[in-house]
Amino acid sequence: MPRFLTMIRVDEKNSPEGGPSPEMGERMGALLEEITKAGVMLDTAGLTPSAQTTQVHWEGGRLSVTDGPFTEAKEVVGGYSITQCKDRAEAVEWAGRFLRTHDEKWTVTAEVREIIEG
C-alpha cells in the first residue's frame, strides 16, 4: 500500500492566541487514536514555530544558512503525518477529517503527497 506525507500548514500570524482549545485537543486526540487503531498512521508530530527554524539553501554553487523567523512566510509547516492508505482518496479523507478537528478560528491547509518508494 502506498505511503503519504501530509504537511499541515498554518498561518502563524493569525493563529489563535494560546493555541488549541481543550475541546479541539480532545477531538484531535480521538481522531489520532482512531487512525492509529485503523493501522493507517505510521508517524505524526507537531513542529516548533518558524522563529526556531533554520533554512539551508543551495544556489549558484553556494550554500547559505538563515535562521528564522521568516517574515515573508504566510503559511508554515506546523506538523506532519505519514500514513499508509489504500489510495490518495483515503489519504485525502483522513487529512480532511484532521482539518475538521480544528476550531473555526483556525486557518489550516493539508498538503497530501504520495511518497515515492524505491
PDB file of C-alpha atoms in Angstrom:
ATOM      1  CA  MET A   1       0.000   0.000   0.000  1.00  0.00           C
ATOM      2  CA  PRO A   2       1.266   3.498  -0.769  1.00  0.00           C
ATOM      3  CA  ARG A   3       2.511   5.851   1.929  1.00  0.00           C
ATOM      4  CA  PHE A   4       1.624   9.543   2.064  1.00  0.00           C
ATOM      5  CA  LEU A   5       3.225  12.553   3.689  1.00  0.00           C
ATOM      6  CA  THR A   6       0.691  15.110   4.851  1.00  0.00           C
ATOM      7  CA  MET A   7       2.124  18.512   5.752  1.00  0.00           C
ATOM      8  CA  ILE A   8      -0.105  20.695   7.900  1.00  0.00           C
ATOM      9  CA  ARG A   9       0.343  24.352   7.009  1.00  0.00           C
ATOM     10  CA  VAL A  10      -0.767  27.052   9.439  1.00  0.00           C
ATOM     11  CA  ASP A  11      -0.845  30.835   9.341  1.00  0.00           C
ATOM     12  CA  GLU A  12       1.262  31.548  12.435  1.00  0.00           C
ATOM     13  CA  LYS A  13       0.480  35.274  12.395  1.00  0.00           C
ATOM     14  CA  ASN A  14      -3.262  34.643  12.651  1.00  0.00           C
ATOM     15  CA  SER A  15      -3.312  31.521  14.824  1.00  0.00           C
ATOM     16  CA  PRO A  16      -5.428  31.815  17.970  1.00  0.00           C
ATOM     17  CA  GLU A  17      -3.534  33.087  20.988  1.00  0.00           C
ATOM     18  CA  GLY A  18      -2.994  30.304  23.498  1.00  0.00           C
ATOM     19  CA  GLY A  19      -3.090  27.570  20.852  1.00  0.00           C
ATOM     20  CA  PRO A  20      -5.737  24.885  20.519  1.00  0.00           C
ATOM     21  CA  SER A  21      -8.771  24.864  22.788  1.00  0.00           C
ATOM     22  CA  PRO A  22      -9.190  21.892  25.153  1.00  0.00           C
ATOM     23  CA  GLU A  23     -12.128  20.715  23.016  1.00  0.00           C
ATOM     24  CA  MET A  24     -10.003  20.836  19.884  1.00  0.00           C
ATOM     25  CA  GLY A  25      -7.312  18.831  21.664  1.00  0.00           C
ATOM     26  CA  GLU A  26      -9.896  16.208  22.604  1.00  0.00           C
ATOM     27  CA  ARG A  27     -11.208  15.953  19.025  1.00  0.00           C
ATOM     28  CA  MET A  28      -7.666  15.682  17.673  1.00  0.00           C
ATOM     29  CA  GLY A  29      -6.731  13.027  20.227  1.00  0.00           C
ATOM     30  CA  ALA A  30      -9.814  10.943  19.403  1.00  0.00           C
ATOM     31  CA  LEU A  31      -9.087  11.097  15.668  1.00  0.00           C
ATOM     32  CA  LEU A  32      -5.410  10.215  16.160  1.00  0.00           C
ATOM     33  CA  GLU A  33      -6.465   7.228  18.281  1.00  0.00           C
ATOM     34  CA  GLU A  34      -8.923   6.125  15.567  1.00  0.00           C
ATOM     35  CA  ILE A  35      -6.433   6.459  12.697  1.00  0.00           C
ATOM     36  CA  THR A  36      -3.767   4.613  14.707  1.00  0.00           C
ATOM     37  CA  LYS A  37      -6.128   1.753  15.585  1.00  0.00           C
ATOM     38  CA  ALA A  38      -7.093   1.542  11.885  1.00  0.00           C
ATOM     39  CA  GLY A  39      -3.423   0.816  11.120  1.00  0.00           C
ATOM     40  CA  VAL A  40      -3.130   3.881   8.878  1.00  0.00           C
ATOM     41  CA  MET A  41      -0.922   6.205  10.969  1.00  0.00           C
ATOM     42  CA  LEU A  42       2.788   5.461  10.767  1.00  0.00           C
ATOM     43  CA  ASP A  43       4.155   8.682  12.319  1.00  0.00           C
ATOM     44  CA  THR A  44       2.954  12.166  13.247  1.00  0.00           C
ATOM     45  CA  ALA A  45       4.231  15.221  15.123  1.00  0.00           C
ATOM     46  CA  GLY A  46       3.852  18.937  15.501  1.00  0.00           C
ATOM     47  CA  LEU A  47       6.786  21.223  14.722  1.00  0.00           C
ATOM     48  CA  THR A  48       8.344  24.163  16.573  1.00  0.00           C
ATOM     49  CA  PRO A  49       7.395  27.697  15.456  1.00  0.00           C
ATOM     50  CA  SER A  50       9.145  29.185  12.417  1.00  0.00           C
ATOM     51  CA  ALA A  51      11.051  31.562  14.707  1.00  0.00           C
ATOM     52  CA  GLN A  52      13.061  28.492  15.739  1.00  0.00           C
ATOM     53  CA  THR A  53      13.675  27.377  12.138  1.00  0.00           C
ATOM     54  CA  THR A  54      16.917  27.336  10.166  1.00  0.00           C
ATOM     55  CA  GLN A  55      16.853  27.314   6.366  1.00  0.00           C
ATOM     56  CA  VAL A  56      19.764  25.828   4.435  1.00  0.00           C
ATOM     57  CA  HIS A  57      19.772  26.961   0.790  1.00  0.00           C
ATOM     58  CA  TRP A  58      21.891  25.909  -2.214  1.00  0.00           C
ATOM     59  CA  GLU A  59      22.108  28.230  -5.223  1.00  0.00           C
ATOM     60  CA  GLY A  60      24.794  29.008  -7.770  1.00  0.00           C
ATOM     61  CA  GLY A  61      27.276  26.651  -6.151  1.00  0.00           C
ATOM     62  CA  ARG A  62      26.974  28.398  -2.761  1.00  0.00           C
ATOM     63  CA  LEU A  63      25.409  27.278   0.477  1.00  0.00           C
ATOM     64  CA  SER A  64      23.686  29.776   2.764  1.00  0.00           C
ATOM     65  CA  VAL A  65      22.181  29.300   6.214  1.00  0.00           C
ATOM     66  CA  THR A  66      19.485  31.621   7.574  1.00  0.00           C
ATOM     67  CA  ASP A  67      17.792  31.478  10.980  1.00  0.00           C
ATOM     68  CA  GLY A  68      14.101  32.345  11.434  1.00  0.00           C
ATOM     69  CA  PRO A  69      11.742  33.941  11.876  1.00  0.00           C
ATOM     70  CA  PHE A  70      10.902  34.478   8.233  1.00  0.00           C
ATOM     71  CA  THR A  71       8.581  37.457   7.904  1.00  0.00           C
ATOM     72  CA  GLU A  72       7.714  36.769   4.252  1.00  0.00           C
ATOM     73  CA  ALA A  73       6.172  33.358   5.054  1.00  0.00           C
ATOM     74  CA  LYS A  74       2.368  33.426   5.193  1.00  0.00           C
ATOM     75  CA  GLU A  75       1.897  29.736   5.916  1.00  0.00           C
ATOM     76  CA  VAL A  76       4.445  27.466   7.564  1.00  0.00           C
ATOM     77  CA  VAL A  77       4.528  23.713   8.120  1.00  0.00           C
ATOM     78  CA  GLY A  78       3.235  23.256  11.655  1.00  0.00           C
ATOM     79  CA  GLY A  79       3.121  19.469  11.676  1.00  0.00           C
ATOM     80  CA  TYR A  80       3.126  16.351   9.565  1.00  0.00           C
ATOM     81  CA  SER A  81       1.916  12.794   9.363  1.00  0.00           C
ATOM     82  CA  ILE A  82       2.993   9.749   7.440  1.00  0.00           C
ATOM     83  CA  THR A  83       0.134   7.410   6.646  1.00  0.00           C
ATOM     84  CA  GLN A  84      -0.257   4.172   4.736  1.00  0.00           C
ATOM     85  CA  CYS A  85      -3.518   4.210   2.801  1.00  0.00           C
ATOM     86  CA  LYS A  86      -5.086   2.149   0.041  1.00  0.00           C
ATOM     87  CA  ASP A  87      -5.028   5.199  -2.275  1.00  0.00           C
ATOM     88  CA  ARG A  88      -4.811   9.004  -2.458  1.00  0.00           C
ATOM     89  CA  ALA A  89      -8.560   9.368  -1.865  1.00  0.00           C
ATOM     90  CA  GLU A  90      -8.268   7.655   1.514  1.00  0.00           C
ATOM     91  CA  ALA A  91      -5.263   9.830   2.462  1.00  0.00           C
ATOM     92  CA  VAL A  92      -7.204  12.968   1.500  1.00  0.00           C
ATOM     93  CA  GLU A  93     -10.218  11.801   3.514  1.00  0.00           C
ATOM     94  CA  TRP A  94      -8.090  11.376   6.666  1.00  0.00           C
ATOM     95  CA  ALA A  95      -6.477  14.794   6.072  1.00  0.00           C
ATOM     96  CA  GLY A  96      -9.904  16.408   5.769  1.00  0.00           C
ATOM     97  CA  ARG A  97     -11.069  14.760   8.948  1.00  0.00           C
ATOM     98  CA  PHE A  98      -7.980  16.096  10.724  1.00  0.00           C
ATOM     99  CA  LEU A  99      -8.627  19.637   9.476  1.00  0.00           C
ATOM    100  CA  ARG A 100     -12.241  19.443  10.696  1.00  0.00           C
ATOM    101  CA  THR A 101     -10.987  18.842  14.268  1.00  0.00           C
ATOM    102  CA  HIS A 102      -9.789  22.485  14.305  1.00  0.00           C
ATOM    103  CA  ASP A 103     -11.896  25.277  15.774  1.00  0.00           C
ATOM    104  CA  GLU A 104     -13.403  27.683  13.202  1.00  0.00           C
ATOM    105  CA  LYS A 105     -10.949  30.479  14.071  1.00  0.00           C
ATOM    106  CA  TRP A 106      -8.011  28.418  12.704  1.00  0.00           C
ATOM    107  CA  THR A 107      -6.757  28.663   9.113  1.00  0.00           C
ATOM    108  CA  VAL A 108      -5.129  25.345   8.257  1.00  0.00           C
ATOM    109  CA  THR A 109      -4.184  23.622   4.995  1.00  0.00           C
ATOM    110  CA  ALA A 110      -3.170  19.998   4.485  1.00  0.00           C
ATOM    111  CA  GLU A 111      -0.837  19.137   1.611  1.00  0.00           C
ATOM    112  CA  VAL A 112      -1.040  15.404   0.836  1.00  0.00           C
ATOM    113  CA  ARG A 113       1.822  13.921  -1.197  1.00  0.00           C
ATOM    114  CA  GLU A 114       2.500  10.299  -2.057  1.00  0.00           C
ATOM    115  CA  ILE A 115       5.936   9.067  -1.003  1.00  0.00           C
ATOM    116  CA  ILE A 116       7.924   7.640  -3.909  1.00  0.00           C
ATOM    117  CA  GLU A 117       9.101   4.189  -2.926  1.00  0.00           C
ATOM    118  CA  GLY A 118      12.296   2.839  -4.155  1.00  0.00           C
TER     119      GLY A 118
END
